[in-house]
Amino acid sequence: MSLTRQNLFLGGFVLVAIFFTFFFWTGTSATFFFHYDDAAYHLATAQGFVRADGPVTWQFWGSLPDGRPNNYPPLFPFLITLFIKLGAIPALAGKAAVFAGLVGGGTIFAWALTKLFDIRVAFITTLFLFLTLDFFSISLLVVPATVVVFLAPAAFYALVRGKWPALGGLLILMLYTHMVLPYVVMGGLFLWCVIYGRDKLKGLIGVICASIIAFLPWLVPLISEGIPYIKYWYPSLVPRARFVELNLAMFWFFGVGLWILLKRKVLKESDRYSVFFLILWVFLVPIGAFASARGLNGHAFIASVPLSALGFLFLVERERRIRILAATVGIFLFVGAIYLHIPLPAFGSPFRFIAERSTIVEFAVKKGAENSMEEKKILDLIEAHSASGESIATLFDRFHGRGVAPEYENYPALYFGGRSGRPVVNAGRPEVLFSRQPIEQARLVLTNVPREEWNERLLDGYASLASLEAVARDFLLVGEEKSGDGVIYVYRNTLENVLREIPVRPLASLEITFIIFIILVSVVAWNFSAISPLVGRRLTPRDGAPR
């Protein structure tokens, strides 16, 4: 099989795997993975870009009346905006953007592995990812961060081949995709150069500096507008992860791959490339203490899978009886997995094995379209009882009626604001604590608690008791719809003057932003197009490939 056919085969596998699991999981629902609030946040941001006609650094659509800095880089919401402009309804535009991000990023990830190693490593890595629940959980929770991790091998490949335009283009795309992980990737590239590539260090530093300069149009407003809001930043930037869960089969293969690296006195070329993924893994694991999505069962897991693939291939090709064992484990991965639950200090839950935690195949069977028709009725109520630009607010008690203390989130506000295209009063990110929001100035209030059961406890943290009394006095019930196990009530403000959004001037129009995006992608593709395989179609034992 030629290299071109190999890449086409691998790309087709990636495409089919993502397509199948993506739509098998969500069914026909247009809910766009709204069991994660990040998706709702990006859709609300994309709706803001549509109304402003371009990316903006200020959230005029959330946390009214003042708004707040739009601290998240704009590339993923911009991708959703493109699908909306093409005529997709907002929820399906979000679904399409997730699909495009995972397909495009996953294909680039696998392609880069074929260049750095060979088709076997790329195929096994891709297979392990798509058979593991961790991958899909983290990918759907924070798509932009996953895309950055997917692009890391391609950036590394551009570095080792000295393709500076491609590397610069990829780093710029990363910076405009996520706030933190691009700097982790840059740190990994820098450390690898210090260890193995001193001759490329000067070029890397130059490309990093140029990429950050290209990011200044977004970075400067973010810093200047965001400084006054630092005091509101929730102190969750201290370690808060309660536990980690390890897929024992994958962790075993990773351990074998790491053992291969440590036992060799002289590292071959492919071994040195493996070290980059180890560096990336080491950088990402500590971040998991602050955000579990980045830890051992998050993005660090994705970074570790190439080493797991090397370990798997080493076992398979070592002895016949090991092949049988490996094949048995591979079959087991299709139907289930065993996880080790490890509590972290200060959270005294015991160690335990979790046999019911499934892989993606079983998980896909359990999920399906949920409440799409009920949500459509609620969106129709929002459309009927509020005008474009008029704000909505939400008051949701996740545990209402269950005898449990309330938990407040911005998720419902982001969800309904993003789906309906309405600005929202209380839609700050959950890690940010603002002063109480004037919900009584919204046109609509959506809540899962009937008004006669409202009390100061329900509003604590989002509004004052005076706001509660104003809502009770000035709002009328205009509709209610069943949603899941509960009911969502829609109340309309009878007063004439309500909070409305005031769009701000974008950094660039949608058309100009799209042209810049196409230029960056074209530069990367053009610079990569002339690159031949790094170590051939198949690594030989002399190159350090597994035997």
C-alpha positions as CSV (number, residue, x, y, z in Angstrom):
1,M,0.0,0.0,0.0
2,S,1.5,3.3,-1.0
3,L,1.9,6.1,1.5
4,T,-0.9,8.1,-0.2
5,R,-3.3,5.1,0.0
6,Q,-2.3,4.6,3.6
7,N,-3.1,8.1,4.5
8,L,-6.4,7.9,2.7
9,F,-7.2,4.7,4.5
10,L,-6.3,6.2,7.9
11,G,-8.2,9.4,7.1
12,G,-11.2,7.5,6.1
13,F,-11.1,5.5,9.3
14,V,-11.0,8.6,11.4
15,L,-13.9,10.2,9.5
16,V,-16.1,7.1,9.7
17,A,-15.3,6.5,13.4
18,I,-16.1,10.1,14.3
19,F,-19.2,10.3,12.1
20,F,-20.6,7.0,13.4
21,T,-20.1,7.6,17.1
22,F,-21.1,11.3,16.8
23,F,-24.5,10.7,15.3
24,F,-25.1,7.4,17.0
25,W,-24.6,9.2,20.3
26,T,-26.8,12.2,19.6
27,G,-29.4,10.5,17.4
28,T,-31.6,13.1,15.7
29,S,-31.4,15.6,18.5
30,A,-30.5,19.2,17.8
31,T,-29.4,19.7,21.4
32,F,-25.7,19.9,20.3
33,F,-24.3,18.2,23.4
34,F,-25.9,20.7,25.8
35,H,-25.3,18.5,28.8
36,Y,-21.9,20.4,28.8
37,D,-22.1,24.1,29.5
38,D,-19.0,24.8,27.4
39,A,-21.0,24.0,24.3
40,A,-23.7,26.5,25.3
41,Y,-21.1,29.1,26.0
42,H,-19.6,28.8,22.5
43,L,-23.0,28.9,20.8
44,A,-24.0,32.0,22.8
45,T,-20.6,33.6,21.8
46,A,-21.2,32.7,18.1
47,Q,-24.6,34.3,18.2
48,G,-22.9,37.4,19.6
49,F,-20.4,37.3,16.7
50,V,-23.4,37.1,14.2
51,R,-25.1,40.1,15.7
52,A,-21.8,42.1,15.8
53,D,-20.8,41.0,12.3
54,G,-17.5,39.8,13.6
55,P,-15.4,38.6,16.6
56,V,-15.5,40.9,19.5
57,T,-13.5,41.1,22.8
58,W,-16.4,42.2,24.9
59,Q,-19.4,40.1,25.8
60,F,-22.3,42.5,25.2
61,W,-24.7,39.5,25.0
62,G,-24.0,38.3,28.6
63,S,-23.9,39.5,32.2
64,L,-26.0,42.6,31.3
65,P,-26.2,45.5,31.8
66,D,-22.4,46.0,31.7
67,G,-21.2,42.9,29.9
68,R,-17.8,41.4,30.6
69,P,-14.5,40.6,28.8
70,N,-14.8,37.9,26.2
71,N,-11.7,36.1,27.4
72,Y,-12.0,32.9,25.3
73,P,-10.2,32.9,21.9
74,P,-12.6,33.3,19.0
75,L,-11.8,30.6,16.5
76,F,-14.3,27.9,17.6
77,P,-17.2,30.3,18.0
78,F,-16.3,31.8,14.7
79,L,-16.5,28.3,13.1
80,I,-20.1,28.0,14.5
81,T,-20.8,31.5,13.1
82,L,-19.8,30.3,9.7
83,F,-22.3,27.5,9.8
84,I,-25.0,29.9,11.0
85,K,-24.3,32.2,8.1
86,L,-24.6,29.2,5.8
87,G,-28.2,28.8,6.9
88,A,-27.9,26.2,9.7
89,I,-30.1,26.7,12.7
90,P,-27.9,27.6,15.7
91,A,-28.0,24.2,17.5
92,L,-27.1,22.3,14.3
93,A,-24.4,24.9,13.5
94,G,-22.9,24.0,16.8
95,K,-23.1,20.3,16.1
96,A,-21.5,20.9,12.7
97,A,-18.6,22.9,14.2
98,V,-18.0,20.1,16.8
99,F,-18.0,17.5,14.0
100,A,-15.6,19.6,11.8
101,G,-13.3,20.2,14.7
102,L,-13.0,16.6,15.7
103,V,-12.8,15.3,12.1
104,G,-10.3,17.9,11.0
105,G,-8.2,17.8,14.2
106,G,-8.4,14.0,14.4
107,T,-7.3,13.5,10.8
108,I,-4.4,15.9,11.2
109,F,-3.4,14.1,14.4
110,A,-3.4,10.7,12.7
111,W,-1.6,12.1,9.6
112,A,1.2,13.6,11.7
113,L,1.7,10.2,13.4
114,T,2.1,8.5,10.1
115,K,4.9,11.0,9.3
116,L,6.6,10.8,12.7
117,F,6.3,7.0,13.1
118,D,4.4,4.8,10.6
119,I,0.9,3.7,9.6
120,R,0.8,1.1,12.4
121,V,1.3,3.6,15.2
122,A,-1.1,6.0,13.7
123,F,-3.8,3.4,13.2
124,I,-3.5,1.8,16.7
125,T,-3.4,5.3,18.3
126,T,-6.6,6.3,16.5
127,L,-8.2,3.0,17.3
128,F,-7.4,3.3,21.0
129,L,-8.8,6.9,21.1
130,F,-12.1,6.0,19.4
131,L,-12.6,3.0,21.6
132,T,-12.2,4.9,24.9
133,L,-14.8,6.9,26.7
134,D,-12.2,9.3,28.1
135,F,-11.5,10.6,24.6
136,F,-15.1,11.3,23.7
137,S,-15.9,12.8,27.2
138,I,-13.1,15.3,27.1
139,S,-13.5,16.0,23.4
140,L,-17.2,16.9,23.7
141,L,-16.6,18.8,27.0
142,V,-13.9,21.2,25.6
143,V,-13.6,20.9,21.9
144,P,-11.2,23.8,21.3
145,A,-8.7,22.4,23.8
146,T,-8.9,19.0,22.2
147,V,-8.2,20.5,18.8
148,V,-5.1,22.1,20.2
149,V,-3.9,18.7,21.5
150,F,-4.7,17.2,18.1
151,L,-2.6,19.9,16.3
152,A,0.4,19.4,18.6
153,P,1.9,16.4,16.6
154,A,1.7,18.4,13.4
155,A,3.4,21.3,15.0
156,F,6.1,19.0,16.2
157,Y,6.5,17.5,12.8
158,A,6.9,21.0,11.3
159,L,9.5,21.7,13.9
160,V,11.7,18.7,13.2
161,R,11.5,19.3,9.5
162,G,12.2,23.0,9.8
163,K,9.0,24.1,8.1
164,W,8.7,27.4,9.9
165,P,5.6,28.8,8.0
166,A,3.6,25.7,8.8
167,L,4.7,25.8,12.4
168,G,3.9,29.5,12.7
169,G,0.5,29.0,11.1
170,L,-0.4,26.1,13.5
171,L,0.7,28.1,16.6
172,I,-1.4,31.1,15.5
173,L,-4.4,28.8,15.0
174,M,-3.8,27.3,18.4
175,L,-3.5,30.7,20.1
176,Y,-6.8,31.8,18.6
177,T,-8.4,28.5,19.7
178,H,-7.6,28.1,23.4
179,M,-6.3,30.3,26.3
180,V,-3.9,27.9,27.9
181,L,-2.9,24.8,26.0
182,P,-1.1,26.5,23.1
183,Y,1.5,27.7,25.7
184,V,1.8,24.1,27.0
185,V,2.5,22.9,23.4
186,M,5.1,25.7,22.9
187,G,6.8,24.7,26.2
188,G,6.9,21.1,25.0
189,L,8.4,22.1,21.7
190,F,11.0,24.3,23.5
191,L,12.0,21.6,26.0
192,W,12.4,19.0,23.3
193,C,14.6,21.4,21.3
194,V,16.7,22.0,24.4
195,I,17.2,18.2,24.8
196,Y,17.5,17.0,21.2
197,G,17.3,19.9,18.7
198,R,19.6,22.7,19.8
199,D,20.1,23.6,16.1
200,K,16.4,24.4,15.8
201,L,16.0,26.4,19.0
202,K,16.7,29.8,17.5
203,G,14.1,29.2,14.7
204,L,11.5,28.0,17.2
205,I,11.9,31.0,19.4
206,G,11.5,33.3,16.4
207,V,8.4,31.5,15.3
208,I,6.9,31.6,18.8
209,C,7.5,35.3,19.1
210,A,6.0,35.9,15.6
211,S,2.9,33.9,16.6
212,I,2.4,35.8,19.8
213,I,2.7,39.1,17.9
214,A,0.0,37.8,15.5
215,F,-2.1,37.1,18.6
216,L,-1.8,40.6,20.0
217,P,-5.0,41.9,18.4
218,W,-6.9,39.6,20.7
219,L,-4.4,39.5,23.6
220,V,-4.1,43.3,24.2
221,P,-7.8,44.0,24.6
222,L,-8.1,40.9,26.7
223,I,-5.4,42.1,29.1
224,S,-6.5,45.8,29.2
225,E,-10.2,45.0,29.5
226,G,-9.8,42.0,31.8
227,I,-7.6,43.5,34.5
228,P,-10.5,45.2,36.3
229,Y,-12.3,41.8,36.4
230,I,-9.5,39.8,38.0
231,K,-11.1,40.5,41.5
232,Y,-14.1,38.5,40.4
233,W,-12.2,35.4,39.4
234,Y,-13.4,32.5,41.3
235,P,-10.7,31.0,43.6
236,S,-11.1,27.7,41.8
237,L,-7.7,28.3,40.3
238,V,-6.4,26.4,43.3
239,P,-6.3,22.6,43.0
240,R,-9.8,21.2,43.1
241,A,-9.7,17.9,41.3
242,R,-11.2,15.2,43.6
243,F,-10.0,12.0,41.9
244,V,-8.6,10.5,38.7
245,E,-9.7,7.4,36.9
246,L,-7.3,5.3,34.9
247,N,-8.2,2.9,32.1
248,L,-6.1,0.0,33.3
249,A,-5.6,-1.5,29.8
250,M,-4.5,1.8,28.3
251,F,-2.3,2.7,31.3
252,W,-0.6,-0.8,31.0
253,F,0.2,-0.2,27.4
254,F,1.5,3.3,28.2
255,G,3.7,1.9,30.9
256,V,5.2,-0.6,28.4
257,G,5.9,2.2,25.9
258,L,7.5,4.3,28.7
259,W,9.6,1.2,29.7
260,I,10.9,0.8,26.2
261,L,12.1,4.4,26.2
262,L,13.8,4.1,29.6
263,K,15.5,0.8,28.9
264,R,17.3,2.0,25.8
265,K,20.7,3.4,26.4
266,V,20.8,5.1,23.0
267,L,17.6,6.6,21.7
268,K,16.9,6.2,18.0
269,E,15.2,8.9,16.0
270,S,11.7,7.6,16.5
271,D,12.4,7.3,20.3
272,R,13.3,10.9,20.4
273,Y,10.0,11.8,18.7
274,S,8.2,9.7,21.4
275,V,9.8,11.9,24.1
276,F,7.9,14.9,22.8
277,F,4.6,13.1,23.6
278,L,6.0,12.2,27.0
279,I,6.9,15.8,27.7
280,L,3.4,16.9,26.6
281,W,1.9,14.3,29.0
282,V,4.1,15.5,31.9
283,F,3.1,19.1,31.3
284,L,-0.6,18.3,31.1
285,V,-0.9,16.0,34.1
286,P,-0.3,18.7,36.8
287,I,-2.9,21.0,35.1
288,G,-5.4,18.2,35.8
289,A,-5.2,19.2,39.5
290,F,-6.9,22.6,38.5
291,A,-9.1,21.3,35.8
292,S,-9.7,17.5,35.7
293,A,-10.4,17.7,31.9
294,R,-6.6,18.2,31.4
295,G,-5.4,15.4,33.6
296,L,-4.7,11.7,33.4
297,N,-8.1,10.9,32.1
298,G,-8.3,14.1,30.0
299,H,-6.0,15.8,27.5
300,A,-3.0,14.2,29.1
301,F,-4.6,10.9,28.2
302,I,-4.8,11.9,24.5
303,A,-1.1,12.9,24.6
304,S,-0.2,9.5,26.1
305,V,-2.0,7.3,23.5
306,P,0.9,7.3,20.9
307,L,3.2,5.8,23.6
308,S,0.4,3.4,24.5
309,A,0.3,2.4,20.8
310,L,4.1,1.8,20.8
311,G,3.7,-0.4,23.9
312,F,0.9,-2.4,22.3
313,L,2.9,-3.0,19.1
314,F,5.9,-4.0,21.1
315,L,3.8,-6.7,23.0
316,V,2.0,-7.9,19.9
317,E,5.2,-8.3,17.8
318,R,7.3,-9.8,20.6
319,E,5.8,-13.3,21.1
320,R,2.9,-15.3,19.8
321,R,1.3,-15.8,23.2
322,I,1.5,-12.1,23.8
323,R,-0.3,-11.5,20.6
324,I,-3.1,-13.7,21.8
325,L,-3.2,-11.7,25.1
326,A,-3.1,-8.4,23.3
327,A,-5.9,-9.5,20.9
328,T,-8.0,-10.5,23.9
329,V,-7.5,-7.1,25.5
330,G,-8.3,-5.4,22.2
331,I,-11.6,-7.3,21.9
332,F,-12.3,-6.4,25.5
333,L,-11.9,-2.7,24.7
334,F,-14.9,-3.0,22.4
335,V,-17.4,-4.1,25.0
336,G,-16.2,-2.6,28.3
337,A,-13.2,-1.4,30.4
338,I,-12.0,-1.5,34.0
339,Y,-11.0,1.8,35.6
340,L,-9.1,2.4,38.8
341,H,-10.7,5.2,40.8
342,I,-7.9,7.1,42.7
343,P,-9.0,9.7,45.3
344,L,-6.8,12.7,45.7
345,P,-5.6,14.0,49.1
346,A,-8.3,15.7,51.3
347,F,-11.1,13.6,49.7
348,G,-11.1,10.4,51.6
349,S,-13.1,8.2,49.3
350,P,-11.5,4.7,49.0
351,F,-9.6,3.3,46.0
352,R,-11.9,1.2,43.9
353,F,-12.2,-0.6,40.6
354,I,-15.0,0.6,38.4
355,A,-16.1,-2.2,36.1
356,E,-19.3,-0.5,34.9
357,R,-17.5,2.5,33.3
358,S,-17.9,1.7,29.6
359,T,-16.1,2.4,26.4
360,I,-17.6,4.4,23.6
361,V,-19.6,1.5,22.0
362,E,-21.6,0.8,25.1
363,F,-21.9,4.5,26.0
364,A,-23.3,5.3,22.5
365,V,-26.1,2.8,23.0
366,K,-27.1,4.4,26.3
367,K,-27.3,8.0,24.9
368,G,-29.9,9.4,22.5
369,A,-31.9,12.4,21.7
370,E,-33.3,14.0,24.8
371,N,-36.1,16.5,25.2
372,S,-35.6,18.2,21.8
373,M,-39.4,18.7,21.2
374,E,-39.9,20.2,24.7
375,E,-36.9,22.5,24.2
376,K,-38.4,23.6,20.9
377,K,-41.6,24.7,22.7
378,I,-39.7,26.7,25.2
379,L,-37.7,28.4,22.4
380,D,-41.0,29.2,20.7
381,L,-42.2,30.9,23.9
382,I,-39.0,33.0,24.0
383,E,-39.5,34.0,20.4
384,A,-43.1,34.9,20.9
385,H,-42.7,36.9,24.1
386,S,-39.5,38.8,23.6
387,A,-38.1,40.9,20.8
388,S,-34.6,40.6,19.2
389,G,-32.1,42.3,21.5
390,E,-34.3,42.0,24.7
391,S,-32.6,40.1,27.5
392,I,-33.7,36.9,29.3
393,A,-32.6,35.6,32.8
394,T,-32.7,32.2,34.4
395,L,-33.2,31.0,37.9
396,F,-32.5,27.3,38.1
397,D,-32.2,25.0,41.1
398,R,-30.7,21.8,39.8
399,F,-32.0,19.8,42.8
400,H,-35.4,21.5,43.2
401,G,-37.9,19.2,44.9
402,R,-35.2,16.7,45.9
403,G,-34.4,18.0,49.4
404,V,-30.9,18.9,48.4
405,A,-29.2,22.3,48.7
406,P,-29.5,24.3,45.4
407,E,-26.6,24.5,43.0
408,Y,-26.4,27.6,40.9
409,E,-25.0,27.6,37.4
410,N,-25.0,29.8,34.3
411,Y,-25.7,26.8,32.1
412,P,-29.4,27.4,31.6
413,A,-28.8,31.1,30.7
414,L,-26.1,30.2,28.2
415,Y,-28.2,27.4,26.8
416,F,-31.4,29.3,26.2
417,G,-29.5,32.5,25.2
418,G,-27.4,30.6,22.7
419,R,-30.4,28.7,21.3
420,S,-32.7,31.7,21.0
421,G,-30.1,34.4,20.1
422,R,-31.2,36.5,23.0
423,P,-28.8,38.4,25.4
424,V,-28.8,37.2,28.9
425,V,-28.6,38.9,32.3
426,N,-26.8,36.2,34.3
427,A,-24.5,34.3,31.9
428,G,-21.0,34.8,33.4
429,R,-18.7,31.8,33.3
430,P,-19.0,29.6,36.4
431,E,-15.4,30.3,37.5
432,V,-16.3,34.0,37.7
433,L,-18.4,35.5,40.6
434,F,-20.0,38.8,39.8
435,S,-22.2,40.9,42.0
436,R,-25.9,40.0,41.9
437,Q,-27.5,40.5,38.6
438,P,-30.7,42.7,38.0
439,I,-32.9,39.9,36.8
440,E,-36.0,42.1,37.3
441,Q,-34.8,44.1,34.3
442,A,-34.9,41.2,31.9
443,R,-37.9,40.7,29.5
444,L,-38.2,37.0,30.4
445,V,-37.3,34.9,33.4
446,L,-37.0,31.1,32.9
447,T,-37.0,29.0,36.0
448,N,-37.7,25.4,37.1
449,V,-39.2,26.6,40.4
450,P,-42.8,28.0,40.4
451,R,-43.0,31.5,41.6
452,E,-45.0,30.7,44.8
453,E,-42.0,28.6,45.9
454,W,-39.4,31.3,45.3
455,N,-37.4,32.5,48.4
456,E,-34.2,34.3,49.2
457,R,-32.3,31.0,49.3
458,L,-33.1,30.3,45.6
459,L,-31.8,33.8,44.5
460,D,-28.8,33.9,46.7
461,G,-25.7,34.6,44.6
462,Y,-27.6,35.8,41.5
463,A,-30.1,38.4,42.7
464,S,-31.3,40.2,45.8
465,L,-34.5,39.8,47.7
466,A,-35.6,43.1,46.2
467,S,-35.2,41.6,42.7
468,L,-37.3,38.6,43.8
469,E,-40.1,40.9,45.0
470,A,-39.9,43.0,41.7
471,V,-40.2,39.9,39.6
472,A,-43.1,38.6,41.7
473,R,-44.8,42.0,41.2
474,D,-44.1,42.8,37.6
475,F,-43.9,39.4,35.8
476,L,-46.7,37.3,34.5
477,L,-46.6,33.5,33.7
478,V,-46.9,33.2,29.9
479,G,-46.1,29.5,29.6
480,E,-44.7,26.3,31.0
481,E,-43.3,23.2,29.4
482,K,-42.2,19.8,30.7
483,S,-38.4,19.3,30.5
484,G,-37.0,16.0,31.5
485,D,-38.3,15.2,35.0
486,G,-39.4,18.8,35.8
487,V,-41.1,21.8,34.4
488,I,-39.7,25.1,33.0
489,Y,-41.8,28.2,33.7
490,V,-41.6,31.3,31.5
491,Y,-42.4,34.6,33.1
492,R,-42.7,37.9,31.1
493,N,-41.8,41.4,32.4
494,T,-44.9,43.7,31.9
495,L,-42.8,46.9,32.2
496,E,-41.9,48.7,29.0
497,N,-38.2,49.3,29.6
498,V,-36.0,46.2,29.9
499,L,-32.3,45.5,29.5
500,R,-31.2,45.3,25.8
501,E,-27.9,44.4,24.3
502,I,-25.7,47.1,22.7
503,P,-23.4,45.4,20.1
504,V,-19.8,46.6,20.1
505,R,-17.5,47.1,17.1
506,P,-15.8,43.9,16.0
507,L,-12.1,43.5,15.6
508,A,-12.7,42.6,12.0
509,S,-15.8,41.8,9.9
510,L,-16.8,38.1,9.4
511,E,-15.6,38.3,5.8
512,I,-12.1,39.6,6.6
513,T,-11.8,37.1,9.5
514,F,-12.8,34.2,7.1
515,I,-10.1,35.4,4.6
516,I,-7.4,35.5,7.3
517,F,-8.5,32.0,8.4
518,I,-8.3,30.6,4.9
519,I,-4.9,32.2,4.3
520,L,-3.5,30.6,7.5
521,V,-4.8,27.2,6.7
522,S,-3.5,27.5,3.1
523,V,0.0,28.4,4.3
524,V,0.1,25.4,6.6
525,A,-1.2,23.0,3.9
526,W,1.1,24.5,1.2
527,N,4.2,24.2,3.5
528,F,3.4,20.6,4.4
529,S,2.5,19.5,0.9
530,A,6.2,19.2,-0.1
531,I,7.3,17.2,2.9
532,S,8.1,13.6,2.4
533,P,7.8,10.9,5.2
534,L,10.1,11.5,8.0
535,V,11.4,8.0,8.5
536,G,9.7,6.1,5.6
537,R,6.6,4.1,5.3
538,R,7.6,1.6,7.9
539,L,10.2,2.1,10.6
540,T,12.9,-0.5,10.7
541,P,14.4,-2.0,13.9
542,R,17.4,0.1,13.2
543,D,15.3,3.3,13.5
544,G,14.0,2.2,16.9
545,A,10.6,0.9,15.9
546,P,8.9,-1.7,18.1
547,R,9.8,-5.3,17.2
